[in-house]
PDB file of C-alpha atoms in Angstrom:
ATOM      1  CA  UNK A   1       3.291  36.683 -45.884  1.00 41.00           C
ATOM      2  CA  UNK A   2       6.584  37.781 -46.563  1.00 46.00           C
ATOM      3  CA  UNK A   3       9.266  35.550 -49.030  1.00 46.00           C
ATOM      4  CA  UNK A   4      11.595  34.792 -46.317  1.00 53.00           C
ATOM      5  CA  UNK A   5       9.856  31.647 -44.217  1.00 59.00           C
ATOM      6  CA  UNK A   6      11.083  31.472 -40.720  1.00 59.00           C
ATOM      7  CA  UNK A   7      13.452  28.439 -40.002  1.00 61.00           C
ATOM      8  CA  UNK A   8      10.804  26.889 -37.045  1.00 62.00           C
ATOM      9  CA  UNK A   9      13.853  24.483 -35.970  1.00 71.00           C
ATOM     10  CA  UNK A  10      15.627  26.945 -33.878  1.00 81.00           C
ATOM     11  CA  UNK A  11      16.447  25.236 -30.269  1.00 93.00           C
ATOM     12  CA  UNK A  12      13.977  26.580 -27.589  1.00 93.00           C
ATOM     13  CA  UNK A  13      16.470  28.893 -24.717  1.00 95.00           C
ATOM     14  CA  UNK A  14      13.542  30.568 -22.963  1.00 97.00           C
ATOM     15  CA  UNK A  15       9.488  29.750 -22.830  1.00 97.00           C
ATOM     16  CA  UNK A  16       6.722  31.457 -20.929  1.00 98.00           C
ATOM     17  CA  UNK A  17       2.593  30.346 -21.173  1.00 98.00           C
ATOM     18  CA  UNK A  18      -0.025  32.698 -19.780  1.00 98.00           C
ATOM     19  CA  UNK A  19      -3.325  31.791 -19.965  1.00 98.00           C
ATOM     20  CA  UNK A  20      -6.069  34.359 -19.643  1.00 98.00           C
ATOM     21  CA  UNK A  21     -10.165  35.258 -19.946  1.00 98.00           C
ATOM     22  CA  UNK A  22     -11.037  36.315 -23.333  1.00 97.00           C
ATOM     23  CA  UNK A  23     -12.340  39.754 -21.165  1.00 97.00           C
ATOM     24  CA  UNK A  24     -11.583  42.993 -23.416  1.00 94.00           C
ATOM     25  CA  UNK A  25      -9.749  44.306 -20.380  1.00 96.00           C
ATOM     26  CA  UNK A  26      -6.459  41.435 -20.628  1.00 97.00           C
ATOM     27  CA  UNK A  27      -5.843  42.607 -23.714  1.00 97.00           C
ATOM     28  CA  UNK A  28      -3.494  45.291 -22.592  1.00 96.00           C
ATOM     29  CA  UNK A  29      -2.322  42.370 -20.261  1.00 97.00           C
ATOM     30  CA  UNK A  30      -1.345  40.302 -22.708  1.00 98.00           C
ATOM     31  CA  UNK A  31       0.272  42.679 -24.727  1.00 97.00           C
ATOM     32  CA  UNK A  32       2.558  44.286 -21.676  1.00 98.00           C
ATOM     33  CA  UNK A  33       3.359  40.491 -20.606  1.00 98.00           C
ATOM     34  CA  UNK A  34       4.536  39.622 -23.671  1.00 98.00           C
ATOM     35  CA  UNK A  35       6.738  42.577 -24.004  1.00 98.00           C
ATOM     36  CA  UNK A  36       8.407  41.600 -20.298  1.00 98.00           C
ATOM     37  CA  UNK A  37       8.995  38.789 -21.529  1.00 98.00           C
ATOM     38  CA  UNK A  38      10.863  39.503 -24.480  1.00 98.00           C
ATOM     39  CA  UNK A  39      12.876  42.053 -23.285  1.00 97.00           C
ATOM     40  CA  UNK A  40      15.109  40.006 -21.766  1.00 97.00           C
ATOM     41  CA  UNK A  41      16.435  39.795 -25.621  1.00 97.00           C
ATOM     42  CA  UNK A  42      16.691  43.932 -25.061  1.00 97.00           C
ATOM     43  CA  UNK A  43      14.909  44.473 -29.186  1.00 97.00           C
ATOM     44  CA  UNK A  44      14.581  47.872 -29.867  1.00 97.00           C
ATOM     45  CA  UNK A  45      11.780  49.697 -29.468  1.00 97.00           C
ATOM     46  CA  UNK A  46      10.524  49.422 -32.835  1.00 97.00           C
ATOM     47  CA  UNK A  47      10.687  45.732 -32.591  1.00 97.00           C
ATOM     48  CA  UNK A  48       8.847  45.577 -29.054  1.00 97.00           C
ATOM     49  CA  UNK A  49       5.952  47.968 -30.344  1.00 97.00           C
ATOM     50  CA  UNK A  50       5.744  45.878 -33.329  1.00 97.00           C
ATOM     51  CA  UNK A  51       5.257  42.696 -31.202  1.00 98.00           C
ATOM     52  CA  UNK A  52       2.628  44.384 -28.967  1.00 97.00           C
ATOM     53  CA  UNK A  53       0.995  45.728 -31.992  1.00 96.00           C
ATOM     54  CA  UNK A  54       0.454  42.151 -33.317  1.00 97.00           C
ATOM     55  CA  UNK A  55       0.291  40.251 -30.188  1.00 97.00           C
ATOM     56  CA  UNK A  56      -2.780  42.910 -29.535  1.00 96.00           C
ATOM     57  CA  UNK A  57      -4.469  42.089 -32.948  1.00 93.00           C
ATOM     58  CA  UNK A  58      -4.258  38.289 -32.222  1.00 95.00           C
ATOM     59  CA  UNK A  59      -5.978  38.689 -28.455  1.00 96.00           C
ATOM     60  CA  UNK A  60      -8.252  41.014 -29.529  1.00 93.00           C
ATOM     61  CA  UNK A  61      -9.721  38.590 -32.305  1.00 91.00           C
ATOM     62  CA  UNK A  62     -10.215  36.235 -29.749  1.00 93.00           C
ATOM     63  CA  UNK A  63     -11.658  38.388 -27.190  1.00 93.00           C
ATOM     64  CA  UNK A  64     -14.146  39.741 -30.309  1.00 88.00           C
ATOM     65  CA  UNK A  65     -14.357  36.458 -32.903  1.00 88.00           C
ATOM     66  CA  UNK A  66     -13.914  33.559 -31.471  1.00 91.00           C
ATOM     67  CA  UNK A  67     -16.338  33.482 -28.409  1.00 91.00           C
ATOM     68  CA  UNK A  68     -18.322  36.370 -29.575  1.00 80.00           C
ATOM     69  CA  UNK A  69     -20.977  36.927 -26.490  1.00 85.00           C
ATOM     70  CA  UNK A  70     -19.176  34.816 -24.182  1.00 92.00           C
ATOM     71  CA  UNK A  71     -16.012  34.353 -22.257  1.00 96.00           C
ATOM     72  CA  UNK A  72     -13.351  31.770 -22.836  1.00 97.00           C
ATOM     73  CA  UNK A  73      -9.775  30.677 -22.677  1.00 97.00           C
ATOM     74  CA  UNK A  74      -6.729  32.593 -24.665  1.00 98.00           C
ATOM     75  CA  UNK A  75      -3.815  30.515 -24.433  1.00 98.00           C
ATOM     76  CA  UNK A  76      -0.290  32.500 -25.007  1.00 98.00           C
ATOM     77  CA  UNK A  77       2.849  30.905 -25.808  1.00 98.00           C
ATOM     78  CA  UNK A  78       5.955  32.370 -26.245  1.00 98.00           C
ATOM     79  CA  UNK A  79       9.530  31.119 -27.138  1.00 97.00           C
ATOM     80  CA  UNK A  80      12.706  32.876 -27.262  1.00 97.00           C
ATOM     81  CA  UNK A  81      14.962  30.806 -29.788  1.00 95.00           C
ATOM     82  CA  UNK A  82      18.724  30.716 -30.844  1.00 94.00           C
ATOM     83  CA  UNK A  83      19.070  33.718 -33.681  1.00 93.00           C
ATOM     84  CA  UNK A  84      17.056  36.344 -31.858  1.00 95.00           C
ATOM     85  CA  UNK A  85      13.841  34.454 -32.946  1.00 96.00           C
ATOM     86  CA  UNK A  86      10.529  35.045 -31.207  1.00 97.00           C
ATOM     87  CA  UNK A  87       7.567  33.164 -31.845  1.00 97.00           C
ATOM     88  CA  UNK A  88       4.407  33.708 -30.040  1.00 98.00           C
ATOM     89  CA  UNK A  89       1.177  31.042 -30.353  1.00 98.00           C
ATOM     90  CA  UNK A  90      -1.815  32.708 -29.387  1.00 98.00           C
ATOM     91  CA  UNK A  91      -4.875  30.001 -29.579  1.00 98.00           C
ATOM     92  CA  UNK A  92      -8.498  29.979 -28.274  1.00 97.00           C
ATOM     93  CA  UNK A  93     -10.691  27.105 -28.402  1.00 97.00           C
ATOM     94  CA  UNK A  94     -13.547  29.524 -29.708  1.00 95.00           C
ATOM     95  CA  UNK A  95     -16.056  29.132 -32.867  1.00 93.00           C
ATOM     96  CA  UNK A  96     -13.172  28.694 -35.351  1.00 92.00           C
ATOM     97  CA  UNK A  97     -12.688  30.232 -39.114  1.00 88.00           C
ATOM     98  CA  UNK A  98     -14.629  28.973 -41.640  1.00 84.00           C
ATOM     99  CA  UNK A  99     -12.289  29.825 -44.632  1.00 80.00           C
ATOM    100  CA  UNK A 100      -9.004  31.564 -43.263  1.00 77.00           C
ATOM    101  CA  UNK A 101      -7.654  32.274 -46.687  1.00 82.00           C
ATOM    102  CA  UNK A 102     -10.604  34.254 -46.782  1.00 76.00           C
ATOM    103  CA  UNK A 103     -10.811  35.608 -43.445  1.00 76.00           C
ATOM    104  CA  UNK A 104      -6.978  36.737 -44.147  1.00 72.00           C
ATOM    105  CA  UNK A 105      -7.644  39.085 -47.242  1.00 74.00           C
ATOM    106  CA  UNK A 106      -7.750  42.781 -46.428  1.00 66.00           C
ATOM    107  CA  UNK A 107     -11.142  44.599 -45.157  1.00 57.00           C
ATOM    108  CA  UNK A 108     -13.093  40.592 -45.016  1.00 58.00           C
ATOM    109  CA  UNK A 109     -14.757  40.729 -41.686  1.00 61.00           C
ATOM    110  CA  UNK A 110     -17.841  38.731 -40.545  1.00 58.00           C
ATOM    111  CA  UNK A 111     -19.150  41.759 -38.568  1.00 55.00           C
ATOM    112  CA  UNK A 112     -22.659  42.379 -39.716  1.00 53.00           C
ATOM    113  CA  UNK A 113     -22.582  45.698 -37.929  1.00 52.00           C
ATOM    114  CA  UNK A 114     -19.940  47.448 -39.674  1.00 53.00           C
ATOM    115  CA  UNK A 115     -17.780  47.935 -36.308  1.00 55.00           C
ATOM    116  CA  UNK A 116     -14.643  45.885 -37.303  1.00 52.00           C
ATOM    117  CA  UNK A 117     -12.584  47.275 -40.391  1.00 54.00           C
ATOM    118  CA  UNK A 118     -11.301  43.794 -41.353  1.00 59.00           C
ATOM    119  CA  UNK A 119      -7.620  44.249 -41.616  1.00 70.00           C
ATOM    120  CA  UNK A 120      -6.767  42.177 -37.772  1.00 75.00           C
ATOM    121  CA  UNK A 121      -4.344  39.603 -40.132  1.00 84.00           C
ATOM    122  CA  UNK A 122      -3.067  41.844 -41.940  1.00 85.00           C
ATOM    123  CA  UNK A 123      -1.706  44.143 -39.403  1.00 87.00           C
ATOM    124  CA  UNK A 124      -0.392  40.832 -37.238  1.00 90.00           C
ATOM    125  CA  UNK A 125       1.259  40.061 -40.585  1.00 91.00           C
ATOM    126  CA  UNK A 126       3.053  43.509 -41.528  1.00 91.00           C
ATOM    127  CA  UNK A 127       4.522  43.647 -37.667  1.00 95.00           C
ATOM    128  CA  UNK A 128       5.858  40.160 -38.023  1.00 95.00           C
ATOM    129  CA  UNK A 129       8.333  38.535 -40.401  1.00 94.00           C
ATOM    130  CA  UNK A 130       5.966  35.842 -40.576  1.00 94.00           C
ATOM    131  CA  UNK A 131       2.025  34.855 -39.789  1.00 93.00           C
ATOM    132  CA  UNK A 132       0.464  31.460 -39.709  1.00 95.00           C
ATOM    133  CA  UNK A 133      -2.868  30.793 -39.111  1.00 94.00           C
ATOM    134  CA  UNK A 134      -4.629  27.603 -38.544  1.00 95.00           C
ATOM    135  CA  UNK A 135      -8.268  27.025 -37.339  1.00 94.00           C
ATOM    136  CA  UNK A 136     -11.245  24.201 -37.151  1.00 94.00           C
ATOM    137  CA  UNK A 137     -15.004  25.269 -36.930  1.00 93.00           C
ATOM    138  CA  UNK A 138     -16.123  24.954 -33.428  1.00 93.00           C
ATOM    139  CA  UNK A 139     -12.610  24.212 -32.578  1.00 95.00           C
ATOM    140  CA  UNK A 140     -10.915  27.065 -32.238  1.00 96.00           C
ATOM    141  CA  UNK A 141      -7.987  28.970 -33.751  1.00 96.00           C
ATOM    142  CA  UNK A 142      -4.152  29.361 -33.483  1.00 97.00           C
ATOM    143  CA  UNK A 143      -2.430  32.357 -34.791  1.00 96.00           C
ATOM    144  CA  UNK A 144       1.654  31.872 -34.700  1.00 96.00           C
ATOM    145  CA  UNK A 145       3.538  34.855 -34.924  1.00 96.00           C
ATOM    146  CA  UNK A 146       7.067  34.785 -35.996  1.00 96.00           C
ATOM    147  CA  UNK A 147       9.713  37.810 -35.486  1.00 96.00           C
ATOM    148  CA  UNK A 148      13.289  37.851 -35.647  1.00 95.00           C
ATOM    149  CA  UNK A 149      15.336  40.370 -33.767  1.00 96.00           C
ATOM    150  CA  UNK A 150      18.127  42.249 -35.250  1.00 91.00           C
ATOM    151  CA  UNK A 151      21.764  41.683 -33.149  1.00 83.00           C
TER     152      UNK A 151
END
């Protein structure tokens, strides 16, 4: 997480909610939807690919984690705020994190196959000015994702 915490009482100006199957292929979906969206606050390019990067880490955790062999629900919130401030809550009501300290540290990963590298969180986290993660076993998971554009 970076020093700088993001100042979550910015007023709300624009708000969009897509809600979609945790199916491998919405990934891209999510990822080009949430880009529309926040053009409208015309970030450069940097900025957009580093939201898509991100919001693509958070989906595909879902789509992979949290229901594992079977299909679910990926919420995705998004909220343009006063200051250029994007935050985007992506949540699934999936198996949960045990330990999310733990599941946040570079290269952890629960994959007994050796598929997934481990470093989902940490990407979100160096594409966004801040990362927030909160979770309950059997509950699901919410992964907030904070970026302010410059003017």
């Amino acid at each position: 997480m970076k020093n700088n915490r993001v100042d979550f009482s910015a007023a709300v100006e624009n708000e969009m909610k897509l809600i979609l199957p945790s199916l491998s292929v919405n990934e891209g979906m999510a990822r080009a939807a949430v880009a529309a969206f926040c053009a409208q606050l015309n970030p450069t390019a940097v900025e957009l690919a580093d939201i898509k990067c991100a919001v693509s880490e958070a989906v595909t955790n879902c789509i992979v984690h949290a229901y594992r062999e079977e299909v679910g629900e990926i919420t995705i919130e998004v909220k343009l705020c006063e200051g250029r401030l994007v935050c985007i809550d992506i949540r699934d009501r999936g198996c949960g994190i045990e330990n999310v300290k733990q599941a946040r540290e570079p290269l952890f990963t629960t994959d007994a196959a050796g598929e997934r590298s481990g470093m989902g969180f940490t990407v979100m986290e160096s594409f966004c000015d801040e990362l927030r993660v909160s979770s309950r076993k059997d509950r699901g998971t919410t992964v907030t994702l904070l970026k302010r554009l410059h003017k």
